[in-house]
mmCIF file of C-alpha atoms in Angstrom:
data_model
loop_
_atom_site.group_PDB
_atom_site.id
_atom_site.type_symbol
_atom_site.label_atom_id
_atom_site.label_comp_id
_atom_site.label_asym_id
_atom_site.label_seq_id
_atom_site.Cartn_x
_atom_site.Cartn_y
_atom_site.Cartn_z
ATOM 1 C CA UNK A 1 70.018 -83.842 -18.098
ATOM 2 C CA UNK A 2 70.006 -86.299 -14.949
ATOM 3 C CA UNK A 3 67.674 -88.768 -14.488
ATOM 4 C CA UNK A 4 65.869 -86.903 -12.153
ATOM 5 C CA UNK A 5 65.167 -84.934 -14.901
ATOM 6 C CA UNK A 6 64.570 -87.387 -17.333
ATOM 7 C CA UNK A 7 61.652 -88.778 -14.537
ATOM 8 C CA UNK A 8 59.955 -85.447 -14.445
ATOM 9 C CA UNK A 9 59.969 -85.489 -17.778
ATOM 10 C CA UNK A 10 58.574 -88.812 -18.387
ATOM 11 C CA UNK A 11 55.311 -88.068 -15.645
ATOM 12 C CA UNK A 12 54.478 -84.727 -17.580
ATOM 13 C CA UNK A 13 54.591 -86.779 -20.665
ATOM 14 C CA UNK A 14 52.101 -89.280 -18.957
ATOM 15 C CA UNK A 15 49.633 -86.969 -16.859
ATOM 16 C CA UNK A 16 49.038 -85.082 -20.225
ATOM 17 C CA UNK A 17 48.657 -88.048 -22.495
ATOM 18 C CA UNK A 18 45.932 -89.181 -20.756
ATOM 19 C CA UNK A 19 42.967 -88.846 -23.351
ATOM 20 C CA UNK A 20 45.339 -87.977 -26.642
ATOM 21 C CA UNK A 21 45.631 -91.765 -27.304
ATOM 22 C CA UNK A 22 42.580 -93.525 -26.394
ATOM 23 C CA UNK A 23 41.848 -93.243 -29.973
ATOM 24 C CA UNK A 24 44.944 -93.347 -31.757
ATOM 25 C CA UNK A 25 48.524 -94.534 -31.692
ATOM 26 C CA UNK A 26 51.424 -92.168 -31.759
ATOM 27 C CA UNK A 27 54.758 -90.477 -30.725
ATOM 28 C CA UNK A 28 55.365 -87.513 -28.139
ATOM 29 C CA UNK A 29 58.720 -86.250 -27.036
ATOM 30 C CA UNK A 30 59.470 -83.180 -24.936
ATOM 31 C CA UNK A 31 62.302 -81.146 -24.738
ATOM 32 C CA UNK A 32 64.613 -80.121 -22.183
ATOM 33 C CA UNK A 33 67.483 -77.726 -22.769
ATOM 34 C CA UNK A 34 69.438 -79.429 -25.776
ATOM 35 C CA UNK A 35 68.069 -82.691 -24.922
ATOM 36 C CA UNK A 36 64.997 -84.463 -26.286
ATOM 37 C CA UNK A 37 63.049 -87.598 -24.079
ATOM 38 C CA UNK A 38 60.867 -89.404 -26.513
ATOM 39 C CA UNK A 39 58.758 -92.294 -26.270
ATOM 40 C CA UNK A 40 60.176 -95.570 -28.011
ATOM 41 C CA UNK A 41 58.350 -97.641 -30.650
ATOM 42 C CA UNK A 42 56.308 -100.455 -28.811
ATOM 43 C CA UNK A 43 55.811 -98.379 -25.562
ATOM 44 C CA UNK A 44 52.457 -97.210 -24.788
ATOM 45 C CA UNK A 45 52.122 -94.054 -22.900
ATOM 46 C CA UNK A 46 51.106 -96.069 -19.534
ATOM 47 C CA UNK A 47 54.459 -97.934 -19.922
ATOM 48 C CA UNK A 48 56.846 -94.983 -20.234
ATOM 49 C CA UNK A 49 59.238 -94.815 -17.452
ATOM 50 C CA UNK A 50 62.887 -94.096 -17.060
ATOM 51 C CA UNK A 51 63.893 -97.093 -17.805
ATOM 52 C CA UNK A 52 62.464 -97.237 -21.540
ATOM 53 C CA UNK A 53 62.233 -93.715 -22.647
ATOM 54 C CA UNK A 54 65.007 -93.000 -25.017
ATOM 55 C CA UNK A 55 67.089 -89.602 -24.315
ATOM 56 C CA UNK A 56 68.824 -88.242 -27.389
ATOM 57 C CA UNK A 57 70.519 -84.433 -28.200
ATOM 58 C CA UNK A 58 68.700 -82.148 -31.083
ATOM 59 C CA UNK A 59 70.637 -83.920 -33.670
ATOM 60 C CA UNK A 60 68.824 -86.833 -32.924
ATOM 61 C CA UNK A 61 71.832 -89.131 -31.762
ATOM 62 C CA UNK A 62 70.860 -91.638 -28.794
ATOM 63 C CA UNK A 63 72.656 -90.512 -25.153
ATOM 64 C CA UNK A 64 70.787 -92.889 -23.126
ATOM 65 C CA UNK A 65 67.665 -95.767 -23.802
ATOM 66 C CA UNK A 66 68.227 -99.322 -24.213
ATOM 67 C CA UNK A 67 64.797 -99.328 -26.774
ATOM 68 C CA UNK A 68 64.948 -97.943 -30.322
ATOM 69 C CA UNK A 69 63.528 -94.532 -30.397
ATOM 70 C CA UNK A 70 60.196 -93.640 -32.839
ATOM 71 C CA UNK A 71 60.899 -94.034 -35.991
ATOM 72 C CA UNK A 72 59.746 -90.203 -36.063
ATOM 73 C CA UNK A 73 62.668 -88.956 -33.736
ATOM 74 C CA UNK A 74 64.431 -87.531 -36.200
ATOM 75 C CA UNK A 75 61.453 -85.114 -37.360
ATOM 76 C CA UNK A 76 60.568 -84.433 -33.927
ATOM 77 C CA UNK A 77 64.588 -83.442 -33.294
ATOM 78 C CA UNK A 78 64.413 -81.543 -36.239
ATOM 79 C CA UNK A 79 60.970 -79.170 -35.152
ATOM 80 C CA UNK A 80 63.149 -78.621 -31.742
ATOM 81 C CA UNK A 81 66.467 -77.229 -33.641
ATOM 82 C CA UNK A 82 64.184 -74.945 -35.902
ATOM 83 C CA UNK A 83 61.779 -73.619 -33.840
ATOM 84 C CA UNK A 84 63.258 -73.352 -29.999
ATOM 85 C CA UNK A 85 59.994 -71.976 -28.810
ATOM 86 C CA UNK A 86 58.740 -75.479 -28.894
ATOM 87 C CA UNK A 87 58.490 -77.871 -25.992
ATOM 88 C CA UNK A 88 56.980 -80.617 -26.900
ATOM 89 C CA UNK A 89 55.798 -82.723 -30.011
ATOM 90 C CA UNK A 90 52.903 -85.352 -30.215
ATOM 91 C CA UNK A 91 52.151 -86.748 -33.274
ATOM 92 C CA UNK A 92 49.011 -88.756 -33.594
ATOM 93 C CA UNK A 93 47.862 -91.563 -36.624
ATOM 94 C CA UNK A 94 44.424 -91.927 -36.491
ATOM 95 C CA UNK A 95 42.889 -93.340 -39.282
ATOM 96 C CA UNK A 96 41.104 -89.948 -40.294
ATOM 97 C CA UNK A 97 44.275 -87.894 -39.984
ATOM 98 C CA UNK A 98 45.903 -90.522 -41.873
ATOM 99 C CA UNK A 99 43.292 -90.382 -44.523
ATOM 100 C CA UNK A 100 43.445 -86.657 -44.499
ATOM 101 C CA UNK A 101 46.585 -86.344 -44.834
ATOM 102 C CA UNK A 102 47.103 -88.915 -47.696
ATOM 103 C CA UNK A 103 43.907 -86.869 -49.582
ATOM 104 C CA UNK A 104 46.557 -83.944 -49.433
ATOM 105 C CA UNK A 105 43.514 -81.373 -48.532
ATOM 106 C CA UNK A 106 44.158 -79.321 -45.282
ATOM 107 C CA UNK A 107 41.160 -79.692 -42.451
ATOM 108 C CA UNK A 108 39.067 -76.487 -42.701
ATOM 109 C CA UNK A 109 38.692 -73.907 -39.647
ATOM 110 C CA UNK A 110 35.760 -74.780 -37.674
ATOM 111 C CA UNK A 111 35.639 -71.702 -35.139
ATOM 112 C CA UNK A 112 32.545 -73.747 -32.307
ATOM 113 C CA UNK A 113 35.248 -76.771 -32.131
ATOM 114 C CA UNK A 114 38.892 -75.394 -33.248
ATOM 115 C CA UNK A 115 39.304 -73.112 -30.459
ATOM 116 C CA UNK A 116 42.776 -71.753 -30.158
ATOM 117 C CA UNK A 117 43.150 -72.048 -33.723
ATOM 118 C CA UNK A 118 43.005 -69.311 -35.893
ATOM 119 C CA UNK A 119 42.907 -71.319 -39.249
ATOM 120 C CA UNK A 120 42.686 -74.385 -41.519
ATOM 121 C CA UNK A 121 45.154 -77.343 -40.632
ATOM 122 C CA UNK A 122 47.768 -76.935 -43.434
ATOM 123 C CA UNK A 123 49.291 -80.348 -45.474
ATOM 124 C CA UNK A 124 52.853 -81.096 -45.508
ATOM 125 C CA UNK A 125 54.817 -82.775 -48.533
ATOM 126 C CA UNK A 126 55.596 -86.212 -49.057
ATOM 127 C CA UNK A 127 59.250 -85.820 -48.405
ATOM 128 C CA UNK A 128 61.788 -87.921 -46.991
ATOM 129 C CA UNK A 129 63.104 -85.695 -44.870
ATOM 130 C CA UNK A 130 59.839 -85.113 -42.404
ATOM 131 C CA UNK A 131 61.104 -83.003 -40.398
ATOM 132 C CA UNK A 132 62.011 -80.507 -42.296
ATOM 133 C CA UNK A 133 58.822 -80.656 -44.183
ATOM 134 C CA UNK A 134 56.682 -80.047 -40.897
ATOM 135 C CA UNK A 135 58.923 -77.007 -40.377
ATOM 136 C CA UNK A 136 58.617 -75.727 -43.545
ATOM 137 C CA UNK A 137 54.787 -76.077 -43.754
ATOM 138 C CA UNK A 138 54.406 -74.207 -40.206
ATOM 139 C CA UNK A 139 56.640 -71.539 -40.960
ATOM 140 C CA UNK A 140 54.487 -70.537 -43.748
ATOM 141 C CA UNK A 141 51.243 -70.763 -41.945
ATOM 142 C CA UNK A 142 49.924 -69.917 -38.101
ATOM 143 C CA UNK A 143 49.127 -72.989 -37.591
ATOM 144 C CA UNK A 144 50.899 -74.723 -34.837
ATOM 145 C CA UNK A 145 49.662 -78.572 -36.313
ATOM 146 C CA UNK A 146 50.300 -80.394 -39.590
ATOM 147 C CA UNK A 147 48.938 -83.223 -41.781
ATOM 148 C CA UNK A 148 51.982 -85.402 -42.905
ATOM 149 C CA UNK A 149 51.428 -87.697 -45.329
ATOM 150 C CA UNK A 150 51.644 -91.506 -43.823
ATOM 151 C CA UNK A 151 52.332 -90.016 -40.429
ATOM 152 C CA UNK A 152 49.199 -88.281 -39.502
ATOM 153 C CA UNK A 153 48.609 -85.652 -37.263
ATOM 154 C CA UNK A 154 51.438 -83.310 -35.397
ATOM 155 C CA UNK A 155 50.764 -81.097 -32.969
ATOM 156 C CA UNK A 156 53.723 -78.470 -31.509
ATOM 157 C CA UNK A 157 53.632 -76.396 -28.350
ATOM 158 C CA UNK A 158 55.589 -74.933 -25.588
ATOM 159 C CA UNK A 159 54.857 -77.815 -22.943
ATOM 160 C CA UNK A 160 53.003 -81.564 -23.042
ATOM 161 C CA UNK A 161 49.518 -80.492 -21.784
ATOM 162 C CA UNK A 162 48.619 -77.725 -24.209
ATOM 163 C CA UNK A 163 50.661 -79.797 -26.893
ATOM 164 C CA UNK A 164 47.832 -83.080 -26.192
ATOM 165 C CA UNK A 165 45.214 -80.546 -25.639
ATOM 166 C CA UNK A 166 45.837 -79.694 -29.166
ATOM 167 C CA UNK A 167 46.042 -83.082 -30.462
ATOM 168 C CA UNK A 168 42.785 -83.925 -28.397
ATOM 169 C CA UNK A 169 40.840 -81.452 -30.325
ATOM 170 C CA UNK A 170 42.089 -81.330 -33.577
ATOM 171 C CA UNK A 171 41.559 -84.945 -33.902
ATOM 172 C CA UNK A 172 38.290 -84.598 -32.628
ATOM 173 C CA UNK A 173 38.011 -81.422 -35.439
ATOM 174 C CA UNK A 174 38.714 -83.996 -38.048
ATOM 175 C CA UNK A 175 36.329 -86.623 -37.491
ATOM 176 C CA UNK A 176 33.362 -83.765 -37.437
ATOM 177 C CA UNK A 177 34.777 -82.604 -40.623
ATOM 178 C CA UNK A 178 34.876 -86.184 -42.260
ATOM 179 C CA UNK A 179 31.137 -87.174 -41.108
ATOM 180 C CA UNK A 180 30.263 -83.228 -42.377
ATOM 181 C CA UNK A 181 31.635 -83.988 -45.719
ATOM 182 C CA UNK A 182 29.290 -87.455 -45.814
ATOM 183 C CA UNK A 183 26.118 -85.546 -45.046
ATOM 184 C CA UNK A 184 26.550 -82.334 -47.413
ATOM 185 C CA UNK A 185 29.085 -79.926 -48.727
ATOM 186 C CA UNK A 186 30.396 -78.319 -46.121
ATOM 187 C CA UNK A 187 30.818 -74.057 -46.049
ATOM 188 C CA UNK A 188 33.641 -72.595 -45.149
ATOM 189 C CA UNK A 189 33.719 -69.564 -42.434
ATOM 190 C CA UNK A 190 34.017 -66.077 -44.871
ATOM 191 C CA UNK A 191 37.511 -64.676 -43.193
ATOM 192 C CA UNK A 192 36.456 -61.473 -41.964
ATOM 193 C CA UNK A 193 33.895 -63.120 -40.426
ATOM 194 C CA UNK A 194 36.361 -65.466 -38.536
ATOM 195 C CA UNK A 195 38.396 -62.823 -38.101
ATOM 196 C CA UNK A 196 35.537 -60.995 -35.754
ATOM 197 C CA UNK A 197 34.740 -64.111 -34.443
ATOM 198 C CA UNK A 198 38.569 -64.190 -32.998
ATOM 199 C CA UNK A 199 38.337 -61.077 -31.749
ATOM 200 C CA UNK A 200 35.550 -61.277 -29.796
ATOM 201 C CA UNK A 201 36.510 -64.507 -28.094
#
């Protein structure tokens, strides 16, 4: 990739961060070809530029970036060799997604707010290896976001603005869920009822 490419890169990253992290802190990368641009720890979105992005191949090995990369490169490097029809990763830590995710209960489907998602936001493991644990849990769901334990919220799609537009409102899903749960039990959506809810959308 030339750094051409790697600027492009870095103002798609910006224009769609733009409301993903005025609540939260975080990590997004993007990926281009076999490469991978992702933000570096201490950066805020605002401040990316060519200069301190960090530019590493699929394995996760650094090929260009004088900053360390997230301490999350190596899971986001891992969702890009598994599943090639993703293009970008954001993965937000709010302090309800980190919550949620350390309660180890997934974030029920809420059809009026969760739109473009066709179920509950699934829990990963507590595994070392995070990457592979965000793979495995979306494999076995349709769900294109996890909870990880102690990293919060991550959100995969094919480019940066659907990828924040998904982190936008699934964070937003989560803090309606959390003051639901305060005020009453909350009832879940019957499935065929969701299901005809879908498919008249």
């Amino acid at each position: 990739m030339s750094m051409a490419g790697v600027g492009q890169a870095v103002e798609e990253l910006r224009r769609s961060a733009a409301d993903a992290f005025l609540f939260t802190t975080g990590v997004v990368s993007i990926r281009r070809a076999d490469r991978l641009v992702i933000k570096p720890s201490g950066v805020s979105v605002e401040g990316l530029s060519t200069d301190s992005v960090v530019l590493t191949d699929l394995s996760g090995e650094v090929l260009e970036g004088v900053l360390a990369p997230s301490d999350a490169g190596d899971a986001h490097a891992c969702v890009y060799r598994e599943m090639p029809g993703v293009g970008s990763v954001v993965n937000t830590r709010s302090t309800l997604s980190l919550a949620w995710a350390a309660r180890g209960e997934q974030i029920p489907h809420v059809p009026t707010i969760a739109d473009g998602f066709d179920g509950p936001i699934p829990v990963g493991p507590y595994v070392s290896d995070r990457g592979r644990g965000i793979v495995d849990t979306l494999a076995a769901t349709s769900s294109p976001a996890v909870l990880m334990p102690g990293q919060g919220l991550f959100t995969t799609g094919p480019n940066p603005a659907e990828t924040f537009r998904a982190a936008v409102v699934l964070e937003q899903l989560i803090r309606f869920v959390h003051i639901g749960r305060h005020l009453g039990t909350a009832e879940p959506v019957d499935p065929h009822e969701l299901d005809r809810l879908l498919r008249s959308t």
